[in-house]
XYZ file of C-alpha atoms in Angstrom:
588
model
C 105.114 81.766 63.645
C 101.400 80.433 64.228
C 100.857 76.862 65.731
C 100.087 75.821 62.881
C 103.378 76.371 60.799
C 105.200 74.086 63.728
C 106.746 70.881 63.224
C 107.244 70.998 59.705
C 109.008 68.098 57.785
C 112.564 70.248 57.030
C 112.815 70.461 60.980
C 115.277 67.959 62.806
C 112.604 65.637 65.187
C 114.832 64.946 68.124
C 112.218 62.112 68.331
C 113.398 60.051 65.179
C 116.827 59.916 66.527
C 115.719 57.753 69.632
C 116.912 54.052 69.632
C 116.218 51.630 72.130
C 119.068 49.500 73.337
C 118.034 45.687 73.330
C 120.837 45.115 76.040
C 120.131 48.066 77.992
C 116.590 48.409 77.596
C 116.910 51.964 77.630
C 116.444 54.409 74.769
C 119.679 56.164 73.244
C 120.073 59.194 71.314
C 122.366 57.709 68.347
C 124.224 60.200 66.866
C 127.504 60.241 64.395
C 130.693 61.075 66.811
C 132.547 62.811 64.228
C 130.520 65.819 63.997
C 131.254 69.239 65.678
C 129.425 70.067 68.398
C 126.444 72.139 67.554
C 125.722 75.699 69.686
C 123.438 74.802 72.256
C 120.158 77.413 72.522
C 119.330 78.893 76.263
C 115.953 79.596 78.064
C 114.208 82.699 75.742
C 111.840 83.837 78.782
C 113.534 87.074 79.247
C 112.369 88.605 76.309
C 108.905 87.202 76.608
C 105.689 89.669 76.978
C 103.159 89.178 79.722
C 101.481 87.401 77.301
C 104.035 85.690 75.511
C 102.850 85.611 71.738
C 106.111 87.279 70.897
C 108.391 85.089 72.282
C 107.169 82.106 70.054
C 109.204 80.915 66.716
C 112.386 82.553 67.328
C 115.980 80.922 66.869
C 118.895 80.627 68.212
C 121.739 82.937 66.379
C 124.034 80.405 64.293
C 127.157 79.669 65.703
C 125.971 81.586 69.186
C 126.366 79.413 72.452
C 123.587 80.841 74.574
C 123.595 78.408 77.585
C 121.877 78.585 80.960
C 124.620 80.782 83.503
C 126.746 79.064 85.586
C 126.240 75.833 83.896
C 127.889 75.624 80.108
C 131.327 77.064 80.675
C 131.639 74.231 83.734
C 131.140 71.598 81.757
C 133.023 73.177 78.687
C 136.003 73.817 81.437
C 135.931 69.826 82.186
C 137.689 67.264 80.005
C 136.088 64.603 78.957
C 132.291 66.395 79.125
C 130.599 67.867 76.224
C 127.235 69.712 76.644
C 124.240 67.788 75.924
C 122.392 68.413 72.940
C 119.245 70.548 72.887
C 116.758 69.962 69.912
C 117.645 72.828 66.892
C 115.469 75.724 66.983
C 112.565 76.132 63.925
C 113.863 78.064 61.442
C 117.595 77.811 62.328
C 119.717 76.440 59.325
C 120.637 72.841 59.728
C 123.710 71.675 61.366
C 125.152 68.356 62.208
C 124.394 66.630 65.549
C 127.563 66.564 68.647
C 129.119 63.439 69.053
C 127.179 62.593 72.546
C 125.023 60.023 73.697
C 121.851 60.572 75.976
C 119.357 58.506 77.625
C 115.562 58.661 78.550
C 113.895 56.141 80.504
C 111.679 53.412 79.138
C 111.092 51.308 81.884
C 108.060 51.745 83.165
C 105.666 53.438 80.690
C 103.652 54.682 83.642
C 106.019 57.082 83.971
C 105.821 58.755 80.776
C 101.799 59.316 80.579
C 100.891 62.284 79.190
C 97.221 63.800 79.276
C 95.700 65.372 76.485
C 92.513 67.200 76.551
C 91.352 68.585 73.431
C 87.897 69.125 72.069
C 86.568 72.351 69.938
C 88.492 75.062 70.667
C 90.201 73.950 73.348
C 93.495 71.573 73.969
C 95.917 70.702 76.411
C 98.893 68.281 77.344
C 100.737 67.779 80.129
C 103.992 66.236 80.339
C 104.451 63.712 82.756
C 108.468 63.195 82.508
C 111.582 64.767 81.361
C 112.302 63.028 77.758
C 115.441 64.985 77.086
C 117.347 65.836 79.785
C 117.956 69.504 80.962
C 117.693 71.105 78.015
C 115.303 70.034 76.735
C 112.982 70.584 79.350
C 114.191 74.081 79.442
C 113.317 74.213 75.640
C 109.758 72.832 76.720
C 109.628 75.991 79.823
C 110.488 78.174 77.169
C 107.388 77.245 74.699
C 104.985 78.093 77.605
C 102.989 81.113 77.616
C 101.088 81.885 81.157
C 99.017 85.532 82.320
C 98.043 86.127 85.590
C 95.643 84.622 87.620
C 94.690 87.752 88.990
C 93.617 86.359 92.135
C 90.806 84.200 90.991
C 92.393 80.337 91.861
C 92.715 78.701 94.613
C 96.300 79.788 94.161
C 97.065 75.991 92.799
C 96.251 72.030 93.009
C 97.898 70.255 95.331
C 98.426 66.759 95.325
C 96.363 65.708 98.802
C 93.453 67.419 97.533
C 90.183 67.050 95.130
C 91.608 69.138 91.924
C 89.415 71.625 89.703
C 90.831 72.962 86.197
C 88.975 75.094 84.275
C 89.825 74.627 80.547
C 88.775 77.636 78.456
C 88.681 77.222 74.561
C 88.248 80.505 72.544
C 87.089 81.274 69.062
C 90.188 83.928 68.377
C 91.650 83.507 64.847
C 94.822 82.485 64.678
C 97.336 81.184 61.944
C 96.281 80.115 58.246
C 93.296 78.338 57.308
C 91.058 79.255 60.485
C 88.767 81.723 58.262
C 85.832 79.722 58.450
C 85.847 79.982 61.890
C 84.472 82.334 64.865
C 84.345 86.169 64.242
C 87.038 88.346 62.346
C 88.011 90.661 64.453
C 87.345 89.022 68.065
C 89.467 89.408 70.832
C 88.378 85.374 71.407
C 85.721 84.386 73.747
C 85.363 81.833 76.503
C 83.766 79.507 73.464
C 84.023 75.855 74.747
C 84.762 75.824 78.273
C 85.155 72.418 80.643
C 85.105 72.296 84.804
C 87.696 69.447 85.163
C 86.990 68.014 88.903
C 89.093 64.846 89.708
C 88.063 63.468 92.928
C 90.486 63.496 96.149
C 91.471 59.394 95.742
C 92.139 59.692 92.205
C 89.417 57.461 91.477
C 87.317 59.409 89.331
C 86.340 62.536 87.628
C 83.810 64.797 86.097
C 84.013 67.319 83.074
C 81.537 69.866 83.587
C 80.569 71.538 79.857
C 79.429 74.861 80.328
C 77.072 75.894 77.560
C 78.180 79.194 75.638
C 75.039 80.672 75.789
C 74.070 80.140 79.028
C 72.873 83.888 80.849
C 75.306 84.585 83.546
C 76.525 87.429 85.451
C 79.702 88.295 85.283
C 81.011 89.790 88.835
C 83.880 92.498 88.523
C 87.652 91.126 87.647
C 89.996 92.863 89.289
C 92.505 92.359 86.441
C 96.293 92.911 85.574
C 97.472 94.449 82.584
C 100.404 94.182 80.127
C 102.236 97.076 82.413
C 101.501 95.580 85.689
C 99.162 97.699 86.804
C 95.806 96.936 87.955
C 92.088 97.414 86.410
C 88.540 96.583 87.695
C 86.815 95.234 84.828
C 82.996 95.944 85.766
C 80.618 93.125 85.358
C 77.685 92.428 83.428
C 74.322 90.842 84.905
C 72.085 88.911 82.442
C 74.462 88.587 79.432
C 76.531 85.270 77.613
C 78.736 82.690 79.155
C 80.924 83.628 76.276
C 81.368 86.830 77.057
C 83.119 86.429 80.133
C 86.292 86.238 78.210
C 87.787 88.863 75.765
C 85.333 91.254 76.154
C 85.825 94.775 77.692
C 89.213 93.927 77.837
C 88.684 90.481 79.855
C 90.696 87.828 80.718
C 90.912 84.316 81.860
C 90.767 85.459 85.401
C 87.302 86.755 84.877
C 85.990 83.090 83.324
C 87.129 81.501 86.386
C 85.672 84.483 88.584
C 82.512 83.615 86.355
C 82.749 80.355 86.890
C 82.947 80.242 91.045
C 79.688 82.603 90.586
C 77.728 79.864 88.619
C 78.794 76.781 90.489
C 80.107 77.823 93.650
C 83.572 75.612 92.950
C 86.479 77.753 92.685
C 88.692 76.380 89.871
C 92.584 75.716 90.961
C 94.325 76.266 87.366
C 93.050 77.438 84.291
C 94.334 76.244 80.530
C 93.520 78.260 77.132
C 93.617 77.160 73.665
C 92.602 78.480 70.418
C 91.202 76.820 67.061
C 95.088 75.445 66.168
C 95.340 73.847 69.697
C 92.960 71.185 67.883
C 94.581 70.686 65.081
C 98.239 70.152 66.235
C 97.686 67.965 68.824
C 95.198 65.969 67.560
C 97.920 65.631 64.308
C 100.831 64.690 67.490
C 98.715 61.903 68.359
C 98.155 60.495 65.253
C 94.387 61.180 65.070
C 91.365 60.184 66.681
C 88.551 57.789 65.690
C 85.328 58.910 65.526
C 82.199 57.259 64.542
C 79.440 59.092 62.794
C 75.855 57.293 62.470
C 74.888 59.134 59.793
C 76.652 60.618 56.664
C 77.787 64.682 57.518
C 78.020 67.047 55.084
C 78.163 70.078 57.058
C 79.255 74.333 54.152
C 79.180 76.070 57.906
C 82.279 73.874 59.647
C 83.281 72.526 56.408
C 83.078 68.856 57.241
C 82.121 65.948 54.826
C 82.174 62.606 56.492
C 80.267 59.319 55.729
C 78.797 56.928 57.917
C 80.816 54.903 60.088
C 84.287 55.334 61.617
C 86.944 57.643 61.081
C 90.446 58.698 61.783
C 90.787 62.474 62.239
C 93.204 64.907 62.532
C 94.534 68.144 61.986
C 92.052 70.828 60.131
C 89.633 68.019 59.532
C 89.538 67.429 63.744
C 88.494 71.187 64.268
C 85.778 71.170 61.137
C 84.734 67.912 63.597
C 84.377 69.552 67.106
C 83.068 73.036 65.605
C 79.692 71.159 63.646
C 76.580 72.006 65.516
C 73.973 72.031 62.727
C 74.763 68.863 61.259
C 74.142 67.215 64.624
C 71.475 66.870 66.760
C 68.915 69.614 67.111
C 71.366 71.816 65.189
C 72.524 73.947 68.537
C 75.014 74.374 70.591
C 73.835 71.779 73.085
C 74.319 69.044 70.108
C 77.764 70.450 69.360
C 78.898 69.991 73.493
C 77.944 66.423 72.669
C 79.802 65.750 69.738
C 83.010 67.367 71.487
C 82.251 64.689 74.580
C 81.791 62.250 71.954
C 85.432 63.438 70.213
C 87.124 64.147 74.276
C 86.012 60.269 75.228
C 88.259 58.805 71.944
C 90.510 61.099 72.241
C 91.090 59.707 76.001
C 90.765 56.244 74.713
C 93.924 56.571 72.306
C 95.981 58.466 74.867
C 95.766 56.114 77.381
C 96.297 53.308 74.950
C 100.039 51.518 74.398
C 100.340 52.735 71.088
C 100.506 56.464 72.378
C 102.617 55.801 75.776
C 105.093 53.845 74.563
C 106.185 55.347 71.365
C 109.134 58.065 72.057
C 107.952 59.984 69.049
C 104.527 60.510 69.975
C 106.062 61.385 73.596
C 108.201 63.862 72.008
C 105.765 65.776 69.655
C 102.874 65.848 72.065
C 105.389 67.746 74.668
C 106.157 70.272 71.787
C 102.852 70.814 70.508
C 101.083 70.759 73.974
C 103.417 73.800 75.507
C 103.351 75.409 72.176
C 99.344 75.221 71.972
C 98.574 76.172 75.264
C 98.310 79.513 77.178
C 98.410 78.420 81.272
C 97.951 80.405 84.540
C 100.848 81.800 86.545
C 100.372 79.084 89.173
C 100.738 76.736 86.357
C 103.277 78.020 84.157
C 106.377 75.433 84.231
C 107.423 72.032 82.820
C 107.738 71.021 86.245
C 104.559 72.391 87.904
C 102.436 70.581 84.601
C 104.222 67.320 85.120
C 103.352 66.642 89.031
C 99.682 67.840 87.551
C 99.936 65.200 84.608
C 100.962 62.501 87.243
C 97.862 63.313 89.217
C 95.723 63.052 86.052
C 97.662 60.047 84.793
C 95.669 58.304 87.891
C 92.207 58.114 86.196
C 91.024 55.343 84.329
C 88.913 56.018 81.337
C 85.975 54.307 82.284
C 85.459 56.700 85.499
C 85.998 59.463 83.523
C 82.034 61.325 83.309
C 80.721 63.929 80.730
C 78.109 66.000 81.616
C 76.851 69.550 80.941
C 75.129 72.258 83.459
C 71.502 71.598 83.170
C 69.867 74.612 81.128
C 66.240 75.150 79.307
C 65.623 77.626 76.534
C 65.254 81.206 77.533
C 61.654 82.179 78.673
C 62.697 85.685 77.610
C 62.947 84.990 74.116
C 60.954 84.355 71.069
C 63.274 83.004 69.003
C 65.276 80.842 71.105
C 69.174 81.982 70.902
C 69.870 81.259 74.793
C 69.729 79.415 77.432
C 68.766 79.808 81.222
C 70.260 77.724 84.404
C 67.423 74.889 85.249
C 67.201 76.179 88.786
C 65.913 72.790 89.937
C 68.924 70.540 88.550
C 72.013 72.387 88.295
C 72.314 72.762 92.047
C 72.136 68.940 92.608
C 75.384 68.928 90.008
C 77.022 71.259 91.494
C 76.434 70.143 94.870
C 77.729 66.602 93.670
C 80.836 68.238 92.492
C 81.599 70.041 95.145
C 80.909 67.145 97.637
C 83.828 65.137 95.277
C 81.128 62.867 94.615
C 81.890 60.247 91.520
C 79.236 60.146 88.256
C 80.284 56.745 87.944
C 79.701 53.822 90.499
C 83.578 54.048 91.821
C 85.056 53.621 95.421
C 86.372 56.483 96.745
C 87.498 55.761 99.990
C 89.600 52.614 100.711
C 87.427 49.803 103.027
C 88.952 50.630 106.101
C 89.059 54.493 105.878
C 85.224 54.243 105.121
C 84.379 52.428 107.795
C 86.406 54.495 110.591
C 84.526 57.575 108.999
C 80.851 55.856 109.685
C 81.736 54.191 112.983
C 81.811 57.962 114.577
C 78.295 58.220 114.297
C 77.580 54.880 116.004
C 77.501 54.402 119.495
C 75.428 56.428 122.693
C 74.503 59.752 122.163
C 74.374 62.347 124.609
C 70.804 64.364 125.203
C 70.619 67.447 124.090
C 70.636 69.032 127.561
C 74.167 67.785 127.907
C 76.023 68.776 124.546
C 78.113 71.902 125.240
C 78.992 73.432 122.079
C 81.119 76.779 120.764
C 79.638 77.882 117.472
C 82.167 79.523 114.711
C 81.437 81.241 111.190
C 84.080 79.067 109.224
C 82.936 80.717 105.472
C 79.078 80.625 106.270
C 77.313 83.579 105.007
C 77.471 86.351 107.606
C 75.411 85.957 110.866
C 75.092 82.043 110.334
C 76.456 81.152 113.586
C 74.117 83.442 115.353
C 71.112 81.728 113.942
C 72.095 78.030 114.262
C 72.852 79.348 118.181
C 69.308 79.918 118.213
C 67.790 77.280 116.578
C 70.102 74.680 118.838
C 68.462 76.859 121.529
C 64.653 77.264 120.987
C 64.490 74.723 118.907
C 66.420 71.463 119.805
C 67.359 72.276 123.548
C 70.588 72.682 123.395
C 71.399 75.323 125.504
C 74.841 74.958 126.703
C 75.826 76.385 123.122
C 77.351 79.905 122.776
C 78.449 82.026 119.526
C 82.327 82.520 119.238
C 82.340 84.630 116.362
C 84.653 84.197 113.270
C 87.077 81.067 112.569
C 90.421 82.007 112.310
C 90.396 80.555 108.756
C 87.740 79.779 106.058
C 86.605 75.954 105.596
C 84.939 74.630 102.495
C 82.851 72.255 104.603
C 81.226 72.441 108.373
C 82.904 70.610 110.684
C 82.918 69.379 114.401
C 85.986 68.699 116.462
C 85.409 67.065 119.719
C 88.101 64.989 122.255
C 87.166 61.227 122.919
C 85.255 61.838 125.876
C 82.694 64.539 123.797
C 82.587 61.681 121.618
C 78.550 60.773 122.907
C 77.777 64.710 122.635
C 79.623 64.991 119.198
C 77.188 62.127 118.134
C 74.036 63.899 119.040
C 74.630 67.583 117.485
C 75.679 65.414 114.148
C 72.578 63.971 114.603
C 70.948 66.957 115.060
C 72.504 68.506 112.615
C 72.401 66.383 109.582
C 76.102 65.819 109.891
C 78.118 62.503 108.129
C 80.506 60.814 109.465
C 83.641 62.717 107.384
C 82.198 66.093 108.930
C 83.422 64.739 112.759
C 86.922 65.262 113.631
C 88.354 63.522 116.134
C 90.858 66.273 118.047
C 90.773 68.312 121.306
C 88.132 70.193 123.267
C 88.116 73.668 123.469
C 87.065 76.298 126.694
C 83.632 77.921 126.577
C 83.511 81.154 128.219
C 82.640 79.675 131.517
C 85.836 77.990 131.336
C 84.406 74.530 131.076
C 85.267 71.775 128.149
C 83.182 72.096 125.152
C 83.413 70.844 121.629
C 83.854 73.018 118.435
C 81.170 73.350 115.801
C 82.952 75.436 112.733
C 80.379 76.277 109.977
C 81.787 76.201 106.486
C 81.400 77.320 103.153
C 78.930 74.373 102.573
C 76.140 75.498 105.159
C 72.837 76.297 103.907
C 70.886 77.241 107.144
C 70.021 76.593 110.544
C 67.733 72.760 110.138
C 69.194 72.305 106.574
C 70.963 69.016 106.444
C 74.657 68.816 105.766
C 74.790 64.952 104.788
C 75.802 65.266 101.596
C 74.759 63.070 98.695
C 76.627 59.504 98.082
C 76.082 59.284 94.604
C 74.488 60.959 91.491
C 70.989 60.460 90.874
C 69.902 58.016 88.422
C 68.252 61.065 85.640
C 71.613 63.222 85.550
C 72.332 62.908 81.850
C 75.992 61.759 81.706
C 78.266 59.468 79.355
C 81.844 57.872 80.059
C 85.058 57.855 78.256
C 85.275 54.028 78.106
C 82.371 53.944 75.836
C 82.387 54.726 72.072
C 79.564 56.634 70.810
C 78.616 57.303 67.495
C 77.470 60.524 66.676
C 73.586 61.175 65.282
């Protein structure tokens, strides 16, 4: 069964049956007691492929009790407990509900945010709570479909670090009604895709568009396939964005791969969608409003709208995100607008009461969010999408920043069909990504943190003579730390430095550990340098090989060159072209 065919209306909605208790102020699954207890569906994932298409749609057998091991006969063996209800499979005939009750909290709605990002062709949710119980959130495990990673991630967010998804939307056909759409036959490519970066504090965040034509290379994907063995997928130099996905046999993996390449930020998790992903979960959220400042009458995406706002959902939501040359300049620059445009009000109404405190909408966006969405292997449980959906849950709207990789139109080409990487802009935002650096004027370190971080710098600074340094190659391009030895050397006089080879692990950003009495030295070769105050760690001293105390200079992934400052930038500048999800835009 396609995504589309979900969630019809002869289907029980567990989320219909949820009442909330005035004198408990809890919700309650009200049910009649005199029915017999109905068979209770188990986890599916053994018989799901690598891939998991096939897995998708099927029911329970009637009158089968399929329950996870070691957990229904106990509670059928003790009196007085019945097994929980799980929500009836699609296409299962009907049966009356068990006499139980159940609860699901309601107390604080903060607790039950859920994130939805869906634009083009390209969707996802994350639930941020259980809303069933056990079951149920083994019903919700069982709806998602995850490949491997191949290698390509960061192996994972974590929670006490800046987070990176990449969210890949593809133009495969899928389901009824999606004719109209991409090309018959196409093993999907990497269509609409989105660099998610949400800063360290939770403050902010920035979603990177990455134009579909852009010229890339694509480096080699070492690649898993459907029997588990492996494949190098060779790469391409000069060719689409796009075609970094589905082509030759390639997968998500190689995106991200493609990705790092371009931007030089390597993407935690990756999400995948196709042209349904749009339309069920903009329909579980009750539709969007968009405004349109001009009437749209569009044969190619098979939109009509007038001027004004709107409320769309459903197949209507996809013809939205999928016009180009109705909008605009009639490319695919104009469309990555409109889909900011459609992402910013879709953010609006998730984050708005209406959506997080209405069990319902709760309930159908966890269905058609694990249903819709095709994860990484890092990312492929209930439990591992709900600690992410907390961490999104963080950001408020208004900090939330659109903005796409700055291209121009191909020298190459006549008849403009692609675009090139502005070699004088992109780096600057990429640079700001990488540096966790907010679009929007945010804090992002709390008062007190910030100012321990730039009181390191101040104080009495050692000459140059004095500093005694050990120079490591933390992730710096190979022979770095000989040639900053050098520079420090002939260049700045400081010649009590030495070369001590490799790190013993790779750092994303240079960084100098000293003990409080190297604290005047530290000062000087961060001076020297170009160093900020976050780049000084306060620590221990290490031995140089004349046995005497020296601080620790560890070059990261971040250095550029011997002289080149590492101060990174504070803020973006003023002419990066960026909008915010607070603000409603009307499309022109």
């Amino acid at each position: 069964m396609d995504a589309q065919g979900r969630g019809r209306g002869e289907n029980i909605d567990p989320a219909d049956q949820w009442v909330l208790n005035p004198d408990t102020g809890e919700y309650e699954l009200r049910l009649s007691t005199s029915a017999p207890q109905s068979p209770v569906p188990g986890p599916r994932r053994a018989g799901r492929s690598a891939r998991g298409g096939a897995a998708r749609g099927r029911s329970a057998a009637p009158g089968r009790s399929a329950e996870p091991a070691g957990r229904g006969t106990r509670e059928r063996e003790k009196p007085g407990r019945e097994v929980p209800p799980q929500r009836r499979r699609r296409g299962a005939p009907p049966e009356e509900p068990p006499g139980r009750r159940g609860r699901r909290p309601a107390k604080k709605p903060k607790a039950k945010k859920v994130l939805l990002w869906a634009g083009g062709t390209m969707a996802f949710v994350v639930l941020a709570t259980g809303v069933g119980g056990y079951l149920y959130l083994e019903h919700l495990n069982d709806n998602i479909t995850s490949v491997p990673d191949d290698g390509a991630s960061t192996g994972g967010f974590s929670k006490d670090k800046a987070i990176n998804i990449l969210v890949i939307g593809t133009d495969k056909r899928t389901g009824a009604g999606n004719d109209g759409y991409g090309d018959a036959g196409s093993a999907g490519h990497a269509d609409t895709t989105i660099l998610l970066h949400v800063s360290r504090d939770r403050s902010n965040a920035t979603a990177l568009s990455i134009p579909r034509d852009l010229i890339v290379d694509i480096p080699d994907c070492p690649t898993q396939q459907e029997d588990g063995s492996q494949k190098v997928i060779p790469g391409s130099s000069g060719v689409r964005f796009n075609t970094s996905l589905g082509q030759s046999g390639r997968t998500p993996s190689c995106t991200m791969r493609t990705v790092t390449e371009l931007t030089g930020i390597k993407p935690d998790n990756f999400m995948v969608a196709d042209f349904n992903a749009v339309k069920t979960l903009t329909s579980a959220v009750g539709g969007v409003e968009v405004c349109l400042a001009k009437d749209i009458d569009d044969p190619d995406s098979h939109l009509k709208l007038s001027e004004g706002t709107h409320t769309i959902e459903g197949e209507e939501a996809l013809a939205f995100v999928r016009t180009r040359h109705s909008v605009g300049t009639g490319g695919d620059l104009s469309r990555i607008e409109l889909q900011q445009q459609f992402l910013s009000a879709l953010m609006r109404k998730l984050k708005s009461n209406d959506t997080l405190t209405s069990p319902s909408k709760m309930i159908k966006l966890a269905e058609a969010g694990t249903e819709a969405l095709t994860v990484d292997s890092q990312l492929d449980s209930i439990g591992k999408l709900k600690d992410l959906g907390l961490e999104l849950g963080k950001l408020n709207v208004k900090n939330l920043s659109f903005t796409t990789v700055p291209v121009r139109d191909n020298p190459a080409e006549t008849v403009k069909a692609t675009v090139v990487l502005n070699e004088a802009e992109a780096p600057k935002v990429f640079d700001l990504i990488r540096n966790d650096v907010s679009f929007t004027e945010v804090k992002q370190q709390k008062k007190k943190e910030k100012a321990e971080v730039a009181a390191r710098l101040k104080g009495e600074k050692a000459p140059a003579s004095e500093v005694r340094v050990r120079i490591l190659n933390g992730g710096a391009p190979g022979g770095s730390a000989q040639e900053t030895l050098s520079w420090l050397q002939v260049e700045q006089g400081v010649d009590k430095s030495e070369n001590a080879g490799n790190a013993p692990a790779e750092l994303s950003k240079t960084t100098l550990e000293y003990a409080p009495d190297q604290a005047a030295q530290a000062r000087r070769l961060a001076d020297i340098l170009g160093l900020s105050g976050s780049a000084m760690k306060p620590g221990e001293s290490v031995t140089n090989a004349q046995g005497l105390p020296a601080i620790s200079l560890t070059l990261g992934k971040d250095f550029k060159g011997a002289g080149v400052s590492l101060t990174p930038p504070d803020k973006a500048p003023d002419d990066v072209e960026k909008s915010t999800a607070d603000k409603v835009e009307c499309a022109k």
